[in-house]
Coordinates of C-alpha atoms and ligand atoms in Angstrom, one line a residue:
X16 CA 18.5 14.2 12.2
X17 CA 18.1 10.5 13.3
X18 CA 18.2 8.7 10.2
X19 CA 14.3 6.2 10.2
X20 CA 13.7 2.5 9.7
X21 CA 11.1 1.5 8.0
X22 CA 9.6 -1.9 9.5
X23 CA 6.8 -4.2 7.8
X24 CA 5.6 -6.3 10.5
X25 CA 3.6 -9.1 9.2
X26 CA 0.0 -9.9 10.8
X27 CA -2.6 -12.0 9.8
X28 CA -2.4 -14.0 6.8
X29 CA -0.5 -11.8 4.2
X30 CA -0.8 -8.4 5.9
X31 CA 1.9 -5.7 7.1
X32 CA 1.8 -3.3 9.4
X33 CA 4.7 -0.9 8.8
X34 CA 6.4 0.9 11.7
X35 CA 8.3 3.9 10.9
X36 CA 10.8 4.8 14.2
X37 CA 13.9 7.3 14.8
X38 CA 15.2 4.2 17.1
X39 CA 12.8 5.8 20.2
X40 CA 9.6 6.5 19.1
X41 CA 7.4 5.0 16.5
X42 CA 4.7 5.4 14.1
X43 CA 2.3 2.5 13.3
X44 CA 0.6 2.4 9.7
X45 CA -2.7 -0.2 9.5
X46 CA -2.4 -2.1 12.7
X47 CA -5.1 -4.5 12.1
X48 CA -3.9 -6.4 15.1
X49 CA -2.2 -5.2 18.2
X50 CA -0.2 -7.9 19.3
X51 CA 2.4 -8.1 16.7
X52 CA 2.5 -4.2 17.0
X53 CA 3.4 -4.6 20.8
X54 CA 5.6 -7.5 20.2
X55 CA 8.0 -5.8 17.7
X56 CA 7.4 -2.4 19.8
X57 CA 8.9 -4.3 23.3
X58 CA 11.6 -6.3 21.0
X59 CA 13.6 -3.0 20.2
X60 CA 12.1 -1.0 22.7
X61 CA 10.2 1.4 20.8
X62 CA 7.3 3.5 22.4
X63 CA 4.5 4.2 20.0
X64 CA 3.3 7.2 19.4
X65 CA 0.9 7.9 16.8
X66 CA -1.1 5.8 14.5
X67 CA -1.9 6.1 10.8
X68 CA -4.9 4.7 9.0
X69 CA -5.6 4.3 5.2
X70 CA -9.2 3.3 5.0
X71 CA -11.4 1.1 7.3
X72 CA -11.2 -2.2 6.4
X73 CA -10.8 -4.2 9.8
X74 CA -7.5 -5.8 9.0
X75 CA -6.0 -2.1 9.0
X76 CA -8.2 -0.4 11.7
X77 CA -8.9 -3.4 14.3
X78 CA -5.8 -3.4 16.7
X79 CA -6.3 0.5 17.1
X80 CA -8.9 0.3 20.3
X81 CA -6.0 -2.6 22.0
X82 CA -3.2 -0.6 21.1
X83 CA -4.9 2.7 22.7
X84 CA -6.2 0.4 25.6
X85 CA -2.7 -0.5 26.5
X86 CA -1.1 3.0 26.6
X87 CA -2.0 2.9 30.5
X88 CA -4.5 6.1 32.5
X89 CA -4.3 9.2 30.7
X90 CA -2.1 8.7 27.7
X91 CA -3.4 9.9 24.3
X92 CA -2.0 8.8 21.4
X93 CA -3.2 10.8 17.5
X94 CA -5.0 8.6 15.7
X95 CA -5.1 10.0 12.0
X96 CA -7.6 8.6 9.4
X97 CA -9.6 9.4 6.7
X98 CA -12.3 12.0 7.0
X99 CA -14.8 10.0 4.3
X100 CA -14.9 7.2 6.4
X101 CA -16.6 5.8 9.5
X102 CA -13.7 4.9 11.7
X103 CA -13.2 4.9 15.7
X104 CA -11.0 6.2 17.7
X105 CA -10.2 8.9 15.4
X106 CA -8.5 12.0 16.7
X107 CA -7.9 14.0 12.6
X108 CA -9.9 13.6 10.1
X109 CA -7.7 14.1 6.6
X110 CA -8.8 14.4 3.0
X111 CA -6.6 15.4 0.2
X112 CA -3.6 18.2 0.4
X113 CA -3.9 18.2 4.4
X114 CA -0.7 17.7 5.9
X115 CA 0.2 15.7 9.0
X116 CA 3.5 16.6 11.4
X117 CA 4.6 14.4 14.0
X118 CA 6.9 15.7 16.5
X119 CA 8.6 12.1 17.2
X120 CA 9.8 10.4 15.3
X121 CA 9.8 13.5 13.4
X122 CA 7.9 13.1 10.3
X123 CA 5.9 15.0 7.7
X124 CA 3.1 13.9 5.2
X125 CA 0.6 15.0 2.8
X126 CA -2.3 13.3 2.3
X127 CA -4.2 12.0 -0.6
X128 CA -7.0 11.1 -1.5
X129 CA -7.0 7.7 -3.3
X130 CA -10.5 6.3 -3.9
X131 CA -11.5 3.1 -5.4
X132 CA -11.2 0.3 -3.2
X133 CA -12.6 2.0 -0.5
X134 CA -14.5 5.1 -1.3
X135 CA -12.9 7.5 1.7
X136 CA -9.2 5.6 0.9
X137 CA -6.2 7.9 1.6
X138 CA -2.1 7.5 1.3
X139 CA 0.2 9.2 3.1
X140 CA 3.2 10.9 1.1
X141 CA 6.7 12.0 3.2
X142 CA 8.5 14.2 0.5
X143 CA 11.5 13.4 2.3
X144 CA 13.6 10.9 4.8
X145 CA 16.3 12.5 6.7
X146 CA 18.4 10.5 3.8
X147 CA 16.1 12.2 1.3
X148 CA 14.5 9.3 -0.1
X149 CA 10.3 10.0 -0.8
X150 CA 8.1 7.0 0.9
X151 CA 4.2 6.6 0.5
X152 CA 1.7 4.4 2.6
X153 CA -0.7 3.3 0.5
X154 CA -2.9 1.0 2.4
X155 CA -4.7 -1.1 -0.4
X156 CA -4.4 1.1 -3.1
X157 CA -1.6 0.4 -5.0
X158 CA 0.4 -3.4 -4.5
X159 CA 3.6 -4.4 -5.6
X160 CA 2.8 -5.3 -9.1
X161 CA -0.8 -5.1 -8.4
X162 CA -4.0 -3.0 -7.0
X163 CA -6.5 -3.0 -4.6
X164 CA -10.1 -4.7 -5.4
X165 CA -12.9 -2.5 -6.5
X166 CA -15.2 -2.9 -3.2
X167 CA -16.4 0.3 -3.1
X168 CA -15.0 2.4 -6.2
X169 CA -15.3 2.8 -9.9
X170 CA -12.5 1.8 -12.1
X171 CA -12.3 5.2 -13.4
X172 CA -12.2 6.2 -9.6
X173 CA -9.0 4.0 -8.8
X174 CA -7.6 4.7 -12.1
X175 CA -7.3 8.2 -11.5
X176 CA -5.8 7.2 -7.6
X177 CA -3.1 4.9 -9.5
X178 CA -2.5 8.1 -11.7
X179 CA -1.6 10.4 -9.0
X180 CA 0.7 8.0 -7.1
X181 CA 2.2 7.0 -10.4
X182 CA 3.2 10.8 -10.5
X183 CA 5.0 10.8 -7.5
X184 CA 8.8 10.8 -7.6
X185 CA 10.5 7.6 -9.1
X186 CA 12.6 7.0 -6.1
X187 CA 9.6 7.1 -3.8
X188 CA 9.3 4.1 -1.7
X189 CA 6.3 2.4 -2.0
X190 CA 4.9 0.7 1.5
X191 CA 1.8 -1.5 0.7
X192 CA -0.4 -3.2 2.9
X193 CA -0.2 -7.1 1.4
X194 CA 2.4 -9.4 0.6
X195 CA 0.6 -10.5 -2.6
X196 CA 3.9 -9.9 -4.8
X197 CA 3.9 -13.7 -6.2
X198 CA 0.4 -13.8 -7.3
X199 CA 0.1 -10.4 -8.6
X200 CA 3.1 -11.0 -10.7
X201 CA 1.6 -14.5 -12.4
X202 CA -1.2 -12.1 -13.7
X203 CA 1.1 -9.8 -14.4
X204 CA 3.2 -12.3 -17.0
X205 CA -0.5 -13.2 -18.4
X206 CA -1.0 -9.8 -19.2
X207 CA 2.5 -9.1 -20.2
X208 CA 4.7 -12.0 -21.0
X209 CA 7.4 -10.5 -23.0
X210 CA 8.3 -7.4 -20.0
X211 CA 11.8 -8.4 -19.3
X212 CA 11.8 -6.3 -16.2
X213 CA 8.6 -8.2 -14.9
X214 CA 10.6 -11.5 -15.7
X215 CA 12.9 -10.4 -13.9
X216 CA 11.1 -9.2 -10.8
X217 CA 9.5 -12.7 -11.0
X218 CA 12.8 -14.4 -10.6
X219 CA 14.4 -11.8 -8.0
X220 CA 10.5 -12.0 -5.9
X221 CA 10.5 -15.9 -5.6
X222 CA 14.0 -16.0 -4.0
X223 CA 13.0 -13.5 -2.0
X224 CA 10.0 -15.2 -0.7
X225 CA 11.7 -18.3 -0.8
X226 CA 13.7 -17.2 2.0
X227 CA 10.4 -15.7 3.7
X228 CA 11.6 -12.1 2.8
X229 CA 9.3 -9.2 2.3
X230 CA 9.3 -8.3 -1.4
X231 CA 8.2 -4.3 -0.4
X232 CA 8.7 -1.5 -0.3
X233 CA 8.7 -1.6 -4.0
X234 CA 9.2 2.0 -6.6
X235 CA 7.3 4.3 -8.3
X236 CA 9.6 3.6 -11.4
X237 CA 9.9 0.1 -10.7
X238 CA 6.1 0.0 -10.4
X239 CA 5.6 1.8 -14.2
X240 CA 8.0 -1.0 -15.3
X241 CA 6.5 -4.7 -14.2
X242 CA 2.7 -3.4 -12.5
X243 CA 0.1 -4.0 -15.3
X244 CA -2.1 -1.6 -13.4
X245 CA 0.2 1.3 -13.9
X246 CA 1.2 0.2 -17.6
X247 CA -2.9 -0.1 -19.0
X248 CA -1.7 2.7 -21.7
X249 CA 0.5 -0.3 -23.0
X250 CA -0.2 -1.3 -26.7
X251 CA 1.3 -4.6 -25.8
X252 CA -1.2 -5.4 -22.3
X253 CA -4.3 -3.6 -24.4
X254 CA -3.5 -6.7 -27.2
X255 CA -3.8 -9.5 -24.7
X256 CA -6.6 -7.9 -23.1
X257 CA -8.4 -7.8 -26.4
X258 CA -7.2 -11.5 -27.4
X259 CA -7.7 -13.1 -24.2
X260 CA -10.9 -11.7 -23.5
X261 CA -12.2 -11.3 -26.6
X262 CA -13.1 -7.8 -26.0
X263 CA -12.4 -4.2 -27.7
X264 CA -10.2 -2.0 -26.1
X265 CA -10.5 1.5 -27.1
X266 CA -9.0 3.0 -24.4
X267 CA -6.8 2.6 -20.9
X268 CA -9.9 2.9 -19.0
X269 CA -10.9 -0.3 -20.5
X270 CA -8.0 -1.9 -20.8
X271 CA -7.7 -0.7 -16.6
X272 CA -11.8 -2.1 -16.3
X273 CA -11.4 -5.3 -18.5
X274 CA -8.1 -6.1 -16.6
X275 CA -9.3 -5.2 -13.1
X276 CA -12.3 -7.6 -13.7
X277 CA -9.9 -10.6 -15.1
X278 CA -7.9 -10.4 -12.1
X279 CA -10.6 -11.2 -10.3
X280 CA -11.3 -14.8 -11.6
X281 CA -7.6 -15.2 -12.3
X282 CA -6.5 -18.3 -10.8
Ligands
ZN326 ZN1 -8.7 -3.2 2.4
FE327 FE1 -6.3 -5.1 3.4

């Protein structure tokens, strides 16, 4: 088997859109704008030929109808997407434990379902690159030491989505849909200040950026290490919380609750 690169493309502001090709065809994850897709595409001379969406926000899902629009009279191109959520162009509908095969590049996922930022979210799992390595797209769910903002979930909703990418295997690649690295991890030290690994990560993400070098993918097991979000079960983070916020902390639901909602003013 054709060994697979895996290619963030950034668009937008801060957003990627990561390409997964066998060096002929190629997958597109969240294109939320076509013309860095067809840029890259006609740079290596890749031909696209499906497209994966994570929820609908419209920097994910709004280069789809361009990309489709230039495939030229009578091509089709599988659109996958997830079946709780309004989305065009869709051609499959997928909601946890449905699997998705692509022929080329040759590829295999399982979906699931990751509620909370949007309430239809899904990620796509690959058990397996033809090196072995596991990867997941994760749209907006999980972010390299970070997560996604509540807009349409309960905490309790994308606690329980963090859980069950947090029990994938350690080794799995983790493709997210932001470069937000640097500001996740200054609330990250806030919440944590004494996590050597995050220190770390701080030092080792700045030079990357520095250079203008995407910081993803991250880990599973490097995520449990520095990401606050994965870590609320932490007697250490549930202190701070309760310090800096003045708050009681009984549990890692609200530890997970008061830390989401700190985040959110956290400047
Ligand atoms: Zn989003
Ligand atoms: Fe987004």
């Amino acid at each position: 088997m054709n060994a697979l690169e895996y290619v963030p493309v950034p668009a937008f502001e801060d957003n990627y859109i990561w390409l997964v090709s066998d060096g002929h065809d190629a997958v597109a994850v969240d294109p939320g704008e076509a013309a860095p897709v067809r840029a890259y595409l006609a740079k290596r001379g890749w031909r696209l030929s499906a497209i994966l969406l994570t929820h609908h926000h419209q920097d994910h899902v709004g280069g789809v109808a361009d990309l489709l629009n230039g495939l030229g009279e009578g091509a089709k191109l599988p659109v996958y997407g997830p079946a709780g959520e309004s989305i065009a162009h869709l051609t499959r509908r997928l909601k946890q434990g449905d699997r998705v095969t692509i022929a080329s590049p040759a590829l295999e996922f399982s979906v699931l379902d990751v509620p909370g930022h949007t309430s239809g979210h899904i990620a796509y799992f690959q058990a397996a690159d033809p090196a072995g390595t596991p990867h997941v797209f994760c749209g907006d769910t999980l972010f390299a030491c970070g997560c996604g903002r509540l807009f349409e979930g309960t905490p309790a909703q994308m606690l329980d989505s963090l859980d069950s990418l947090s029990a994938l295997p350690g080794d799995t690649h983790v493709h997210c849909a932001h470069e937000y690295t640097l500001s996740n991890i200054r609330f990250a030290l806030a919440c944590e200040p004494d996590n050597a690994a995050l220190q770390a990560w701080r030092d080792k993400a700045s030079a990357l950026r520095e250079r203008g070098v995407p910081t993803l993918p991250t880990t599973i097991a490097h995520e449990q290490a520095v990401n606050p979000f994965l870590r609320s079960d932490v007697a250490a983070i549930q202190a701070t919380l309760s310090a800096q916020l003045h708050e009681a902390v009984p549990d890692r639901l609200a530890a997970f609750t008061l830390m989401r909602e700190w985040k959110n003013r956290f400047r």
